């Protein structure tokens, strides 16, 4: 296979550093066709579904992609915004703010966002970096806890792109930041802010995305990192073990996934007489289908129908100042030793000014 053509090069041009901020992905529209295309790519990933390939592809194309897209499209439609998919909207904003925050600290690097599945693709953004003369790229996942199903799959996409290049930029990867002090503090501040306007719940439920339980036994650290995030967050909030629960959501198929499952837990709490529940999803840094619809709509319905009195979903970190600051800290830690203080270009300066204006407006 021939390598991709290299962009024009000028001898003596300075080395340039960039950051690629990556999220999982989203359909382009809340329609069955768009959801089918997205799910076909997502569920064809060997990292996501680890069962015999031919068997899985028969199930995927013979059953799932015939039935699930229409149902999922209706759910996406319930949370879609005038700007588009919430996940894409928030991820794009986070990337822009990150570039601005870095610029304010004197680090003028290019920051782009990409999606592991769907648009905008990782390969297209890496191509854009090369065309702009970037020679060093830091890959930053939007998910704090490492999992082979997400983080490793993201890295696979970067490696696949590198396999098509003659001149490969220097690459670095952020594997995890599930216990980063700034990330934990941002989550705690988000919860405290919510509690200023709403009574404290009888139970705080921390719901993480689920993965098959067998991945834990095969050595995936995801479950342990979710538990550590929860412990650190509970400690930051001075919560006793009896005041919070860790659950896992978004189960797919009949195999056993990490337990306890979120919705059955909410139902059990309501039936046990727990009247007021707050739910936060620490593993998601951008609100999306799994948070807004699965928790905010379906979870609420399940809890209240089972006898619960009050249910509150606490939004993801999204464009929260404390979160962007934490993301900036993590990024700078991994950029250490790379040149980031070259003369800023117009786009970097504009992003810095924009983020400063946004910060001033919030304060």
Coordinates of C-alpha atoms in Angstrom, one line a residue, residues 7-305:
X7 CA 2.8 18.0 2.7
X8 CA 5.2 20.6 1.4
X9 CA 8.2 21.1 3.7
X10 CA 10.4 24.2 4.1
X11 CA 13.9 23.7 5.6
X12 CA 14.3 25.5 8.8
X13 CA 10.6 25.7 9.7
X14 CA 10.1 25.5 13.5
X15 CA 8.8 22.3 15.2
X16 CA 5.2 22.7 16.0
X17 CA 3.2 21.0 18.8
X18 CA -0.5 20.0 18.8
X19 CA -3.1 18.4 21.0
X20 CA -5.8 16.1 19.7
X21 CA -8.7 15.9 22.2
X22 CA -10.7 12.7 21.4
X23 CA -14.2 11.6 22.4
X24 CA -16.1 8.4 21.5
X25 CA -18.4 9.6 18.8
X26 CA -22.0 10.4 17.8
X27 CA -24.3 10.0 14.8
X28 CA -24.5 12.9 12.4
X29 CA -28.2 13.2 12.9
X30 CA -31.0 11.7 15.0
X31 CA -32.2 9.5 12.2
X32 CA -32.2 5.7 11.7
X33 CA -29.8 5.9 8.7
X34 CA -27.3 8.0 10.6
X35 CA -27.5 5.9 13.7
X36 CA -27.1 2.7 11.6
X37 CA -23.9 4.1 10.0
X38 CA -22.5 5.1 13.4
X39 CA -23.4 1.8 15.1
X40 CA -22.0 -0.3 12.3
X41 CA -18.6 1.4 12.8
X42 CA -18.7 1.4 16.6
X43 CA -19.9 -2.2 17.1
X44 CA -17.5 -3.6 14.4
X45 CA -14.6 -2.6 16.5
X46 CA -12.8 -5.7 17.9
X47 CA -12.0 -3.7 21.1
X48 CA -15.7 -3.1 21.8
X49 CA -17.0 -6.6 21.2
X50 CA -14.7 -9.5 22.0
X51 CA -16.5 -12.5 20.7
X52 CA -15.7 -14.7 17.7
X53 CA -15.7 -12.3 14.7
X54 CA -17.9 -14.2 12.2
X55 CA -20.5 -15.0 14.8
X56 CA -20.7 -11.3 16.0
X57 CA -20.8 -9.9 12.5
X58 CA -23.7 -12.2 11.7
X59 CA -25.6 -10.9 14.8
X60 CA -24.6 -7.3 14.2
X61 CA -25.7 -7.2 10.5
X62 CA -28.5 -9.8 10.7
X63 CA -30.2 -8.5 13.9
X64 CA -28.8 -5.4 15.7
X65 CA -28.5 -3.1 12.7
X66 CA -32.0 -4.0 11.5
X67 CA -33.7 -3.3 14.8
X68 CA -31.7 -1.0 17.0
X69 CA -31.1 2.1 14.8
X70 CA -34.8 3.2 14.7
X71 CA -35.1 2.8 18.5
X72 CA -31.8 4.6 19.2
X73 CA -32.7 7.4 16.7
X74 CA -35.8 8.2 18.7
X75 CA -33.7 8.5 21.9
X76 CA -31.2 10.7 20.1
X77 CA -34.0 12.9 18.9
X78 CA -35.2 13.4 22.5
X79 CA -31.8 15.1 23.5
X80 CA -30.7 16.6 20.2
X81 CA -30.1 20.4 20.3
X82 CA -30.3 23.2 17.7
X83 CA -26.5 23.0 17.5
X84 CA -26.5 19.3 17.0
X85 CA -25.4 16.3 19.1
X86 CA -24.7 17.4 22.7
X87 CA -21.6 15.2 22.7
X88 CA -20.1 16.9 19.7
X89 CA -21.2 20.4 20.8
X90 CA -19.5 20.0 24.2
X91 CA -16.4 18.2 22.9
X92 CA -15.8 21.0 20.3
X93 CA -16.2 23.7 23.0
X94 CA -13.9 21.8 25.4
X95 CA -11.2 21.7 22.7
X96 CA -11.5 25.4 21.9
X97 CA -11.4 26.3 25.6
X98 CA -8.4 24.1 26.2
X99 CA -6.5 25.9 23.5
X100 CA -7.4 29.2 25.0
X101 CA -6.5 28.1 28.6
X102 CA -3.1 26.8 27.3
X103 CA -2.5 30.0 25.5
X104 CA -3.2 32.1 28.6
X105 CA -0.5 30.1 30.3
X106 CA 2.0 30.9 27.5
X107 CA 1.7 27.6 25.6
X108 CA 0.6 28.3 22.1
X109 CA -0.3 24.9 20.7
X110 CA -2.9 23.8 18.2
X111 CA -5.8 21.9 19.7
X112 CA -8.4 20.0 17.6
X113 CA -11.1 17.6 18.6
X114 CA -11.9 14.3 17.0
X115 CA -14.2 11.3 17.4
X116 CA -13.2 7.7 17.5
X117 CA -16.3 6.8 15.5
X118 CA -18.1 9.1 13.1
X119 CA -17.1 12.7 12.3
X120 CA -14.8 14.5 12.7
X121 CA -12.4 11.5 12.3
X122 CA -9.1 11.1 14.0
X123 CA -7.3 10.5 10.7
X124 CA -8.7 13.7 9.1
X125 CA -7.5 15.8 12.1
X126 CA -4.1 14.2 12.1
X127 CA -3.9 14.9 8.4
X128 CA -4.8 18.6 9.1
X129 CA -2.1 18.8 11.7
X130 CA 0.6 17.5 9.3
X131 CA -0.6 20.0 6.6
X132 CA -0.1 22.8 9.2
X133 CA 3.5 21.7 9.9
X134 CA 2.8 20.0 13.2
X135 CA 5.6 17.6 14.2
X136 CA 4.5 16.6 17.7
X137 CA 1.0 15.4 18.7
X138 CA -0.4 14.7 22.2
X139 CA -3.5 12.4 22.2
X140 CA -5.8 13.3 25.0
X141 CA -8.9 11.1 25.6
X142 CA -12.1 12.7 26.9
X143 CA -12.6 9.6 29.1
X144 CA -10.6 9.8 32.4
X145 CA -10.7 6.0 33.2
X146 CA -8.6 3.7 31.0
X147 CA -10.4 0.9 29.2
X148 CA -9.4 -1.2 26.3
X149 CA -12.9 -0.7 24.8
X150 CA -12.3 3.1 24.7
X151 CA -8.8 4.4 25.3
X152 CA -7.0 1.5 23.6
X153 CA -9.4 1.7 20.7
X154 CA -8.6 5.4 20.3
X155 CA -4.9 4.6 20.2
X156 CA -5.6 1.9 17.6
X157 CA -7.0 4.5 15.3
X158 CA -4.0 6.7 15.8
X159 CA -1.6 3.8 15.1
X160 CA -3.7 2.9 12.0
X161 CA -3.3 6.4 10.6
X162 CA 0.5 6.3 11.4
X163 CA 0.7 3.1 9.3
X164 CA -0.3 5.2 6.3
X165 CA 2.4 7.9 6.8
X166 CA 5.9 8.1 5.5
X167 CA 6.9 10.8 8.0
X168 CA 5.2 10.1 11.4
X169 CA 5.0 12.9 13.9
X170 CA 6.2 12.3 17.4
X171 CA 3.3 10.9 19.3
X172 CA 2.4 10.9 23.0
X173 CA -0.7 9.4 24.7
X174 CA -2.5 10.2 27.9
X175 CA -3.7 6.9 29.2
X176 CA -5.7 8.0 32.2
X177 CA -6.4 10.8 34.7
X178 CA -9.1 9.1 36.8
X179 CA -7.3 10.3 40.0
X180 CA -6.0 13.7 38.9
X181 CA -6.7 16.1 41.8
X182 CA -8.1 18.8 39.5
X183 CA -10.6 16.4 37.9
X184 CA -11.8 15.1 41.3
X185 CA -12.1 18.7 42.6
X186 CA -14.1 19.7 39.5
X187 CA -16.5 16.9 40.0
X188 CA -16.9 17.7 43.7
X189 CA -17.5 21.4 42.9
X190 CA -20.1 20.4 40.3
X191 CA -22.0 18.4 43.0
X192 CA -21.6 21.1 45.7
X193 CA -22.9 23.7 43.3
X194 CA -26.0 21.5 42.6
X195 CA -26.6 21.1 46.3
X196 CA -26.7 24.8 46.8
X197 CA -30.0 24.9 45.0
X198 CA -31.4 21.5 45.8
X199 CA -31.6 19.6 49.1
X200 CA -29.0 16.9 49.6
X201 CA -30.1 13.5 48.5
X202 CA -30.6 10.4 50.6
X203 CA -28.2 8.7 48.2
X204 CA -25.7 9.9 45.6
X205 CA -25.3 7.4 42.8
X206 CA -22.1 7.5 40.7
X207 CA -23.0 5.8 37.5
X208 CA -20.1 4.8 35.1
X209 CA -20.4 3.3 31.7
X210 CA -20.4 -0.5 31.9
X211 CA -18.2 -3.1 30.2
X212 CA -18.4 -6.9 30.1
X213 CA -17.3 -8.3 33.5
X214 CA -14.9 -10.7 31.7
X215 CA -12.7 -7.7 30.8
X216 CA -12.0 -7.2 34.5
X217 CA -10.8 -10.8 34.8
X218 CA -8.7 -10.4 31.6
X219 CA -6.8 -7.6 33.2
X220 CA -8.6 -4.4 32.1
X221 CA -8.0 -1.8 34.8
X222 CA -11.3 0.1 34.1
X223 CA -13.3 -1.2 37.0
X224 CA -10.6 -0.4 39.5
X225 CA -10.1 3.1 38.2
X226 CA -13.9 3.8 38.4
X227 CA -13.8 2.6 42.0
X228 CA -10.9 4.8 42.8
X229 CA -12.5 7.9 41.2
X230 CA -15.6 7.2 43.3
X231 CA -13.6 6.8 46.5
X232 CA -11.7 10.0 45.9
X233 CA -14.8 11.9 45.0
X234 CA -16.6 10.6 48.1
X235 CA -13.6 11.7 50.3
X236 CA -13.6 15.1 48.7
X237 CA -17.3 15.5 49.6
X238 CA -16.9 13.9 53.1
X239 CA -19.4 11.2 52.3
X240 CA -19.6 8.0 54.4
X241 CA -19.8 4.7 52.4
X242 CA -23.5 4.5 53.2
X243 CA -24.2 7.8 51.5
X244 CA -23.2 6.8 48.0
X245 CA -23.3 3.9 45.5
X246 CA -21.2 3.1 42.5
X247 CA -23.1 1.6 39.6
X248 CA -22.6 0.8 35.9
X249 CA -25.0 1.6 33.0
X250 CA -25.5 1.0 29.3
X251 CA -25.4 -2.8 29.2
X252 CA -25.5 -4.4 25.8
X253 CA -26.5 -8.0 25.2
X254 CA -27.0 -10.9 27.6
X255 CA -23.5 -11.4 28.9
X256 CA -22.7 -10.4 32.5
X257 CA -21.4 -6.8 32.8
X258 CA -19.9 -4.9 35.6
X259 CA -22.3 -4.8 38.5
X260 CA -24.4 -3.4 40.1
X261 CA -26.4 -2.1 37.2
X262 CA -27.7 1.5 37.4
X263 CA -31.4 1.2 36.7
X264 CA -32.0 -1.9 38.9
X265 CA -30.2 -0.1 41.7
X266 CA -32.4 3.0 41.3
X267 CA -35.5 0.8 41.4
X268 CA -34.2 -1.1 44.5
X269 CA -33.4 2.2 46.3
X270 CA -36.9 3.5 45.6
X271 CA -38.6 0.3 46.8
X272 CA -36.4 0.3 49.9
X273 CA -37.8 3.7 50.9
X274 CA -35.1 6.0 49.7
X275 CA -36.9 9.1 48.7
X276 CA -34.4 11.4 47.1
X277 CA -31.6 10.4 44.8
X278 CA -29.0 12.4 42.9
X279 CA -27.1 10.8 40.0
X280 CA -23.8 11.9 38.5
X281 CA -21.8 10.2 35.7
X282 CA -18.1 10.8 36.5
X283 CA -16.8 8.8 33.6
X284 CA -18.5 11.1 31.0
X285 CA -16.9 14.5 30.7
X286 CA -19.5 15.6 28.1
X287 CA -23.3 15.2 28.3
X288 CA -24.5 12.7 25.7
X289 CA -27.2 10.1 25.0
X290 CA -26.0 7.9 27.9
X291 CA -26.3 10.7 30.5
X292 CA -29.2 12.9 29.2
X293 CA -31.5 10.2 28.0
X294 CA -30.5 7.0 29.7
X295 CA -30.0 8.6 33.1
X296 CA -31.9 11.9 32.9
X297 CA -35.1 10.4 31.3
X298 CA -35.1 6.6 31.7
X299 CA -33.4 6.5 35.1
X300 CA -35.7 9.2 36.4
X301 CA -38.7 7.3 35.1
X302 CA -37.6 4.1 36.7
X303 CA -36.9 5.6 40.1
X304 CA -40.1 7.6 40.4
X305 CA -42.3 4.8 39.1

